[in-house]
CSV table of C-alpha atoms in Angstrom, one decimal:
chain,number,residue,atom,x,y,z
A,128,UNK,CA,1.1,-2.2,-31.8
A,129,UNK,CA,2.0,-1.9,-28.1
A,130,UNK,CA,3.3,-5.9,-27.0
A,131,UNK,CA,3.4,-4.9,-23.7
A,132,UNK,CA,1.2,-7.0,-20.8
A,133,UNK,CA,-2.0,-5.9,-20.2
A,134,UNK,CA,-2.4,-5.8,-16.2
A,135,UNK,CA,-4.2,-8.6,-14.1
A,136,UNK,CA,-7.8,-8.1,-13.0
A,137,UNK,CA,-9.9,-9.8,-10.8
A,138,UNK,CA,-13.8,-9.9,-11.2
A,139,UNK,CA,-16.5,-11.0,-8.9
A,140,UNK,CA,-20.3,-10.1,-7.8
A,141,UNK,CA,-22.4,-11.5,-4.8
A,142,UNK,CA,-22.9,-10.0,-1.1
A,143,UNK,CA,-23.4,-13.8,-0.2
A,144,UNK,CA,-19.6,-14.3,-0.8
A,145,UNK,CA,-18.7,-11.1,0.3
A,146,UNK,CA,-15.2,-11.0,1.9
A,147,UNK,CA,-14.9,-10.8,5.6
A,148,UNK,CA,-14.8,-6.8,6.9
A,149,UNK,CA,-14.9,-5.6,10.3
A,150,UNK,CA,-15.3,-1.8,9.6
A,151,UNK,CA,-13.7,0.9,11.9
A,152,UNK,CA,-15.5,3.9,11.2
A,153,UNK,CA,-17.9,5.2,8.8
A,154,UNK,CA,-16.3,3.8,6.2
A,155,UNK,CA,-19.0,1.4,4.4
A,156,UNK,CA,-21.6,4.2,4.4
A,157,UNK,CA,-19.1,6.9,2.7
A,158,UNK,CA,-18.7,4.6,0.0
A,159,UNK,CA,-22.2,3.2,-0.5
A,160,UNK,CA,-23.0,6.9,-0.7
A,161,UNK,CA,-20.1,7.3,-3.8
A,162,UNK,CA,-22.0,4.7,-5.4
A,163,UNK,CA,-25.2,6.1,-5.0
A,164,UNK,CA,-24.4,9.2,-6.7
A,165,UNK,CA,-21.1,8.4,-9.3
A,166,UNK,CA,-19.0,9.6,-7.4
A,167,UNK,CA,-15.4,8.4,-7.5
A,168,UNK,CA,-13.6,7.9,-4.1
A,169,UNK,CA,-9.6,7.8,-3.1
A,170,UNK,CA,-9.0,5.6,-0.7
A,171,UNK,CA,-5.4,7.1,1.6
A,172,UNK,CA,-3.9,4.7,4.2
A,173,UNK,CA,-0.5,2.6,4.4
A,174,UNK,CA,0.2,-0.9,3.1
A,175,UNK,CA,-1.7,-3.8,4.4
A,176,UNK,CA,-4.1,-1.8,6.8
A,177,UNK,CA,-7.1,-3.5,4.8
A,178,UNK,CA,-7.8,-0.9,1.7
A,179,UNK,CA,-7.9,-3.8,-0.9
A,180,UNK,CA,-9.9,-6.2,1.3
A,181,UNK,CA,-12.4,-3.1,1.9
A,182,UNK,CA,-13.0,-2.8,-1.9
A,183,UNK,CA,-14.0,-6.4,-2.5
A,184,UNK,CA,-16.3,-6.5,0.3
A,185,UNK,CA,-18.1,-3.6,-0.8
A,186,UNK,CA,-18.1,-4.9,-4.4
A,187,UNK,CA,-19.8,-7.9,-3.6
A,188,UNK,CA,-22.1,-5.9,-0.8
A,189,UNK,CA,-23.4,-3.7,-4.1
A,190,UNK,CA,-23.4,-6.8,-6.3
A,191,UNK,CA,-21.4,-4.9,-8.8
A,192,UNK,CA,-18.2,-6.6,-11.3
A,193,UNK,CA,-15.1,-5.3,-9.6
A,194,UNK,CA,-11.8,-5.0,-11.9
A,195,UNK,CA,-8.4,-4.1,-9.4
A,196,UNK,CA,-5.9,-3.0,-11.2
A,197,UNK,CA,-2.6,-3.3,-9.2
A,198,UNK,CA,-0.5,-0.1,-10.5
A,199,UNK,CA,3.2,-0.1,-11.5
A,200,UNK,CA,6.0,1.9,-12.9
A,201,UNK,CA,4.9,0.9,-16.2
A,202,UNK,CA,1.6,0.9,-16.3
A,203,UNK,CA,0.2,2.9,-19.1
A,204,UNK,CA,-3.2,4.3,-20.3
A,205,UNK,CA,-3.4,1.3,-22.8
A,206,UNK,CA,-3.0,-1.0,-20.2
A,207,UNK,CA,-6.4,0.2,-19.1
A,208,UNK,CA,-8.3,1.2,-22.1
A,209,UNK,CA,-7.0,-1.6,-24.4
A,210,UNK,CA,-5.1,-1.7,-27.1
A,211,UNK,CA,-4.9,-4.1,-31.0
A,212,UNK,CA,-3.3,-7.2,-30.7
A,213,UNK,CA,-2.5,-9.7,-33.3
A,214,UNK,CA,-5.4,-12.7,-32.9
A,215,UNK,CA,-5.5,-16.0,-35.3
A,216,UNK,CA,-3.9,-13.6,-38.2
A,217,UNK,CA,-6.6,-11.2,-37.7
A,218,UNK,CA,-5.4,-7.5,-35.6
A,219,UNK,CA,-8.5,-7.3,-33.3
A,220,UNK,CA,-9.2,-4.6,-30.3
A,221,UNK,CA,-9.7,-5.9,-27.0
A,222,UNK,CA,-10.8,-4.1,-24.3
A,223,UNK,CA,-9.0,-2.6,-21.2
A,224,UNK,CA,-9.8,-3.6,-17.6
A,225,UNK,CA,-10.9,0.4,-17.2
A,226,UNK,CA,-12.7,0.3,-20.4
A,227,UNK,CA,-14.9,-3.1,-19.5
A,228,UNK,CA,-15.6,-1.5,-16.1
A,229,UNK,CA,-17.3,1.6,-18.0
A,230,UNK,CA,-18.8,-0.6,-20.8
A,231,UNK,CA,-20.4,-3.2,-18.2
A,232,UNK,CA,-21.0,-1.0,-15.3
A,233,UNK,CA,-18.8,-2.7,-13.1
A,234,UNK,CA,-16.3,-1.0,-10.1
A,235,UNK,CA,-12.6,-0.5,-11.4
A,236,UNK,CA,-10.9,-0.3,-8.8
A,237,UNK,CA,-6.6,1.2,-9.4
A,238,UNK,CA,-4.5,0.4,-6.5
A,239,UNK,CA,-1.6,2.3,-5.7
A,240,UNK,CA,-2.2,4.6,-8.7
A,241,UNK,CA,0.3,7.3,-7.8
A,242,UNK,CA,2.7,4.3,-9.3
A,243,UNK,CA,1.2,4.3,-12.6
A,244,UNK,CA,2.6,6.2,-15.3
A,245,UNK,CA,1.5,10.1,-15.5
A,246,UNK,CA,-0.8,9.4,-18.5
A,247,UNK,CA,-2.9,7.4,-16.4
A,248,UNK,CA,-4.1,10.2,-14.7
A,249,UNK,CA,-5.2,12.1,-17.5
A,250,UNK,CA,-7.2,9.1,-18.7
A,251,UNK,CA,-9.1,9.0,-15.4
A,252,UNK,CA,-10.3,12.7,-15.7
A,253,UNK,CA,-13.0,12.7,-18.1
A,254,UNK,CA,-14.3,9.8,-16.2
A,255,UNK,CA,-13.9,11.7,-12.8
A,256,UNK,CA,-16.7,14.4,-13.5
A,257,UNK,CA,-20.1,14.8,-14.7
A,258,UNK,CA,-19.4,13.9,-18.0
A,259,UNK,CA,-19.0,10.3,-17.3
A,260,UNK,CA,-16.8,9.5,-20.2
A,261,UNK,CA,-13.9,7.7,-21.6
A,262,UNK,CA,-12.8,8.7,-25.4
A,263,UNK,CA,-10.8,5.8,-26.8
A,264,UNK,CA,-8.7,7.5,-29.3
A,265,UNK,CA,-7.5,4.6,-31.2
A,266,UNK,CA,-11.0,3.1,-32.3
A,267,UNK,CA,-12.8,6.9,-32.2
A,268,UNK,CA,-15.1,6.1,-29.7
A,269,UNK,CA,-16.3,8.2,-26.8
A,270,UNK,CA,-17.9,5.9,-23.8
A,271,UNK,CA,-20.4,7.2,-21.8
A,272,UNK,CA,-20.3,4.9,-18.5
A,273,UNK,CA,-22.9,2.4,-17.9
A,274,UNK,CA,-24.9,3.1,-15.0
A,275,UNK,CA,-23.4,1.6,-12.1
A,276,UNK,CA,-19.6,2.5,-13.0
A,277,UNK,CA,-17.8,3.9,-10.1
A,278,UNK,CA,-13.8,4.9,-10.2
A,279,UNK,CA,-12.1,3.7,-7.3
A,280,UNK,CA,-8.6,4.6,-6.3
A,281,UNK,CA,-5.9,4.5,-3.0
A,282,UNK,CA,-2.8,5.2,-2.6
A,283,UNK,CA,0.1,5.5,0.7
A,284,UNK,CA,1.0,9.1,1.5
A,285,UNK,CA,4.0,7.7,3.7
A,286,UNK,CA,5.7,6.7,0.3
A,287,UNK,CA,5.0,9.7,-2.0
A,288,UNK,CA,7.5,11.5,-3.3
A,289,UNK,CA,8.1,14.3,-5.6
A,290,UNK,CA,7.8,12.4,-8.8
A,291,UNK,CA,5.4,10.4,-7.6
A,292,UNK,CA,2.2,12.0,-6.0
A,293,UNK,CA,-1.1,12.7,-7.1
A,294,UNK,CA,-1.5,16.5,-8.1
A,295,UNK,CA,-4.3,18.5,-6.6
A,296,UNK,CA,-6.1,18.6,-9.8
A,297,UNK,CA,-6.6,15.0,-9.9
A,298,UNK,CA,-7.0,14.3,-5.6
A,299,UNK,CA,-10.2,16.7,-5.9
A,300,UNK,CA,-11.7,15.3,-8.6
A,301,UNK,CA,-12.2,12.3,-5.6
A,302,UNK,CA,-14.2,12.2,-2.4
A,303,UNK,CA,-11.8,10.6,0.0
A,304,UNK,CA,-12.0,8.1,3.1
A,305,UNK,CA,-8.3,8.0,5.4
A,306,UNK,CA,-7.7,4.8,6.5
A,307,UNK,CA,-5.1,3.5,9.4
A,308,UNK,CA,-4.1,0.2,11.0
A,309,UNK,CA,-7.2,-0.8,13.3
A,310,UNK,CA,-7.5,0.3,17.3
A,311,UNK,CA,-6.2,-2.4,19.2
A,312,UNK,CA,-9.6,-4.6,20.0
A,313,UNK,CA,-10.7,-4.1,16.2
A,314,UNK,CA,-7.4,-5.7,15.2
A,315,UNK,CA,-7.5,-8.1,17.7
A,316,UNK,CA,-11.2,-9.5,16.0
A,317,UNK,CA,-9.9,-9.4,12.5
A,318,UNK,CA,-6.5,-11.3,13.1
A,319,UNK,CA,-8.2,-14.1,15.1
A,320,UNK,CA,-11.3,-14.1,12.9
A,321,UNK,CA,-8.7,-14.1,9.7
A,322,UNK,CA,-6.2,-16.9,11.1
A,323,UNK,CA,-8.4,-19.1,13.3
A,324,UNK,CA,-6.0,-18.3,16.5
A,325,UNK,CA,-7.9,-18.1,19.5
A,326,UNK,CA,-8.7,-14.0,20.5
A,327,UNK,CA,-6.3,-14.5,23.6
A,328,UNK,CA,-3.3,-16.0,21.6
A,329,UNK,CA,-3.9,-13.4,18.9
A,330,UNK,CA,-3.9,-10.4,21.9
A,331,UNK,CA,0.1,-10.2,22.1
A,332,UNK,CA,0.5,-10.1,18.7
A,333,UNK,CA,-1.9,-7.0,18.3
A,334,UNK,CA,0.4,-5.5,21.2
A,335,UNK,CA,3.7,-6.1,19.6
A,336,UNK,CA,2.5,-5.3,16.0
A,337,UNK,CA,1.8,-1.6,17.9
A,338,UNK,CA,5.1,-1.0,19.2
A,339,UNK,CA,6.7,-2.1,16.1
A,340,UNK,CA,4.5,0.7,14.1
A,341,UNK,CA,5.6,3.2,17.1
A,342,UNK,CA,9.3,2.6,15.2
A,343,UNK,CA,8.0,3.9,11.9
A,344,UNK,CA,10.4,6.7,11.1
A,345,UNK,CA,12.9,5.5,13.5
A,346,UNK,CA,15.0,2.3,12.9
A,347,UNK,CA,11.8,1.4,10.3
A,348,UNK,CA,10.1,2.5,7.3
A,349,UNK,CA,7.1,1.2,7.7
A,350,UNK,CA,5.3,-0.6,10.5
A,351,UNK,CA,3.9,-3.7,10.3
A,352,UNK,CA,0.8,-4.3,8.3
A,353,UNK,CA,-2.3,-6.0,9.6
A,354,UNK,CA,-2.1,-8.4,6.8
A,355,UNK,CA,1.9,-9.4,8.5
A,356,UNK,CA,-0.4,-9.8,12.1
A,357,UNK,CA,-2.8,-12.3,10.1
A,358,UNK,CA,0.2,-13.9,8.5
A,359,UNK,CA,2.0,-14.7,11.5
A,360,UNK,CA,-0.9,-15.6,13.2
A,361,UNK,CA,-1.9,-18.4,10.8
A,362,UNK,CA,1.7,-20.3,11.4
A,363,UNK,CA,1.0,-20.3,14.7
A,364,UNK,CA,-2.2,-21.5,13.8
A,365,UNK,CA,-0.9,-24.2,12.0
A,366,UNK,CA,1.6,-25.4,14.5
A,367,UNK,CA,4.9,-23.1,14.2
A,368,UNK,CA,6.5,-22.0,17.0
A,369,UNK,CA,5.7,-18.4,18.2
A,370,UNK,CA,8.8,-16.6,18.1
A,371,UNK,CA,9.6,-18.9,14.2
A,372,UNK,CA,6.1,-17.4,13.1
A,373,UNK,CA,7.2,-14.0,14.5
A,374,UNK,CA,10.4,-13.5,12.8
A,375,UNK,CA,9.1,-15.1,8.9
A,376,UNK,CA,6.1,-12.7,9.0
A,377,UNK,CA,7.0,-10.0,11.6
A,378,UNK,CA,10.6,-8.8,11.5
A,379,UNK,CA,11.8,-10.6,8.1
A,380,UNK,CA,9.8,-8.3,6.0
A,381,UNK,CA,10.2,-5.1,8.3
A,382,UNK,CA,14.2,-5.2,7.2
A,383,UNK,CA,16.9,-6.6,5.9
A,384,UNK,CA,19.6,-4.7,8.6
A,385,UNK,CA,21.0,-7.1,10.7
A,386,UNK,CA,20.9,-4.9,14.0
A,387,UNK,CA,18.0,-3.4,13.4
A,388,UNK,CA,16.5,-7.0,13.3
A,389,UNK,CA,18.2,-7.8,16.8
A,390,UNK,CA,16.6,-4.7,18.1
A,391,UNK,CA,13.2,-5.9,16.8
A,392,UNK,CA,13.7,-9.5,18.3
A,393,UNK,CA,14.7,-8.0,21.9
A,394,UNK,CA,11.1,-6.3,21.7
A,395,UNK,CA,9.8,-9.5,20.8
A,396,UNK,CA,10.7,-11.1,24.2
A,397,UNK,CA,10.0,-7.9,26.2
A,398,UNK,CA,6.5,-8.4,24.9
A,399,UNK,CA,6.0,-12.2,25.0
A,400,UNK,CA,8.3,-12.5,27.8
């Protein structure tokens, strides 16, 4: 029997409590479309740029279960499809997150899956075309997905690697929708509608947040998600000074170099003067 610790999942229907979404393209009607017709859809954009947040609103838009999945080194095919465990004396199955999904007709939805293990993939395949299915080999049963089922996935391409990417076998088994960080004016609405700061105090923070990102692949890995904006907004918000918000939610989390951060902090006061 496998002990390991099946993954946390989240579940939750209705458009009334739909999570707020300001959408910057064509997003909402690509995926309605995937849902229409079974399609499964990869979802491609770096951390925090709203990916997550995008899934649940659309889950609760269709009215449909939704089970994330949040992917990790060791997360294994029987951490999706279920596995025996030892129950009151008795060895029972229970179900996998991936395997309730296709049994109730729900959403699964893996993020970050080019961090799952490589049999993970393989799982996902049978499910991925028009066969619909999901053979579980330990009870002998082959699933055919409920109606409603749909296979959703993202991933960053700034952080794959060699070992971990997804092979072109398994993207184009996916239609796939690109996100980025919003433009400017988009961002601006979702911080402020996010954090309750008022649209002109949220304004600088939208215009640093860009010329931290235009630093990606220079002194930083990464730029600045949209969810760090929100984050730094809301302690202002709340009361915190500006520039104690800024550095726990904007530079902190960027990097740990010492003069890297003093670089970062000069562009804070060239911005906000």
């Amino acid at each position: 029997m496998d002990g390991s610790i099946p993954p946390k999942t989240e579940k939750g229907t209705g458009a009334a409590d739909a999570p707020f979404y300001l959408a910057q393209s064509d997003e909402r009607e690509v995926f309605r479309a995937a849902a229409d017709n079974n399609l499964p859809i990869l979802l491609k954009g770096p951390t925090g740029c709203g990916k997550t947040r995008f899934v649940a609103h659309m889950a609760a838009q269709l009215e449909r279960p939704l089970y994330t999945v949040a992917c990790h080194d060791d997360l294994a095919a029987s951490d999706l499809i279920g596995r025996y465990l030892l129950k009151g004396g008795e060895t029972i199955w229970v179900d996998g997150p991936l395997t309730r999904a296709v049994r109730e007709g729900a959403i699964c939805y893996l993020d970050e899956v080019v961090e799952a293990r490589k049999d993970v993939t393989v799982v996902l395949h049978p499910l991925t075309d028009d066969r619909r299915i999901l053979p579980i080999d330990r009870t002998g049963e082959e699933l055919e997905a409920a109606p409603g089922f749909m296979l959703v996935a993202s991933y960053n391409p700034g952080y794959q690697s060699i070992l971990k990417t997804l092979k072109p076998s398994t993207r184009q088994r996916f239609i796939s929708v690109e996100f980025d960080f919003p433009a400017p004016d988009v961002e601006i609405r979702v911080v402020a509608a996010e954090s309750g700061l008022p649209i002109d105090r949220v304004k600088p923070l939208v215009r640093l947040a860009g010329k931290l990102r235009d630093l990606k692949g220079q002194d930083l890995e990464e730029g600045v998600s949209t969810r760090l904006v929100v984050y730094a907004a809301t302690l202002i918000a709340q009361g915190m000074n500006v520039d104690r918000a800024i550095r726990a939610a904007m530079i902190e989390p960027l990097t740990d170099d010492e003069d890297i951060k003093r670089g970062l902090l000069d562009l804070v006061a060239a911005v906000f003067g």
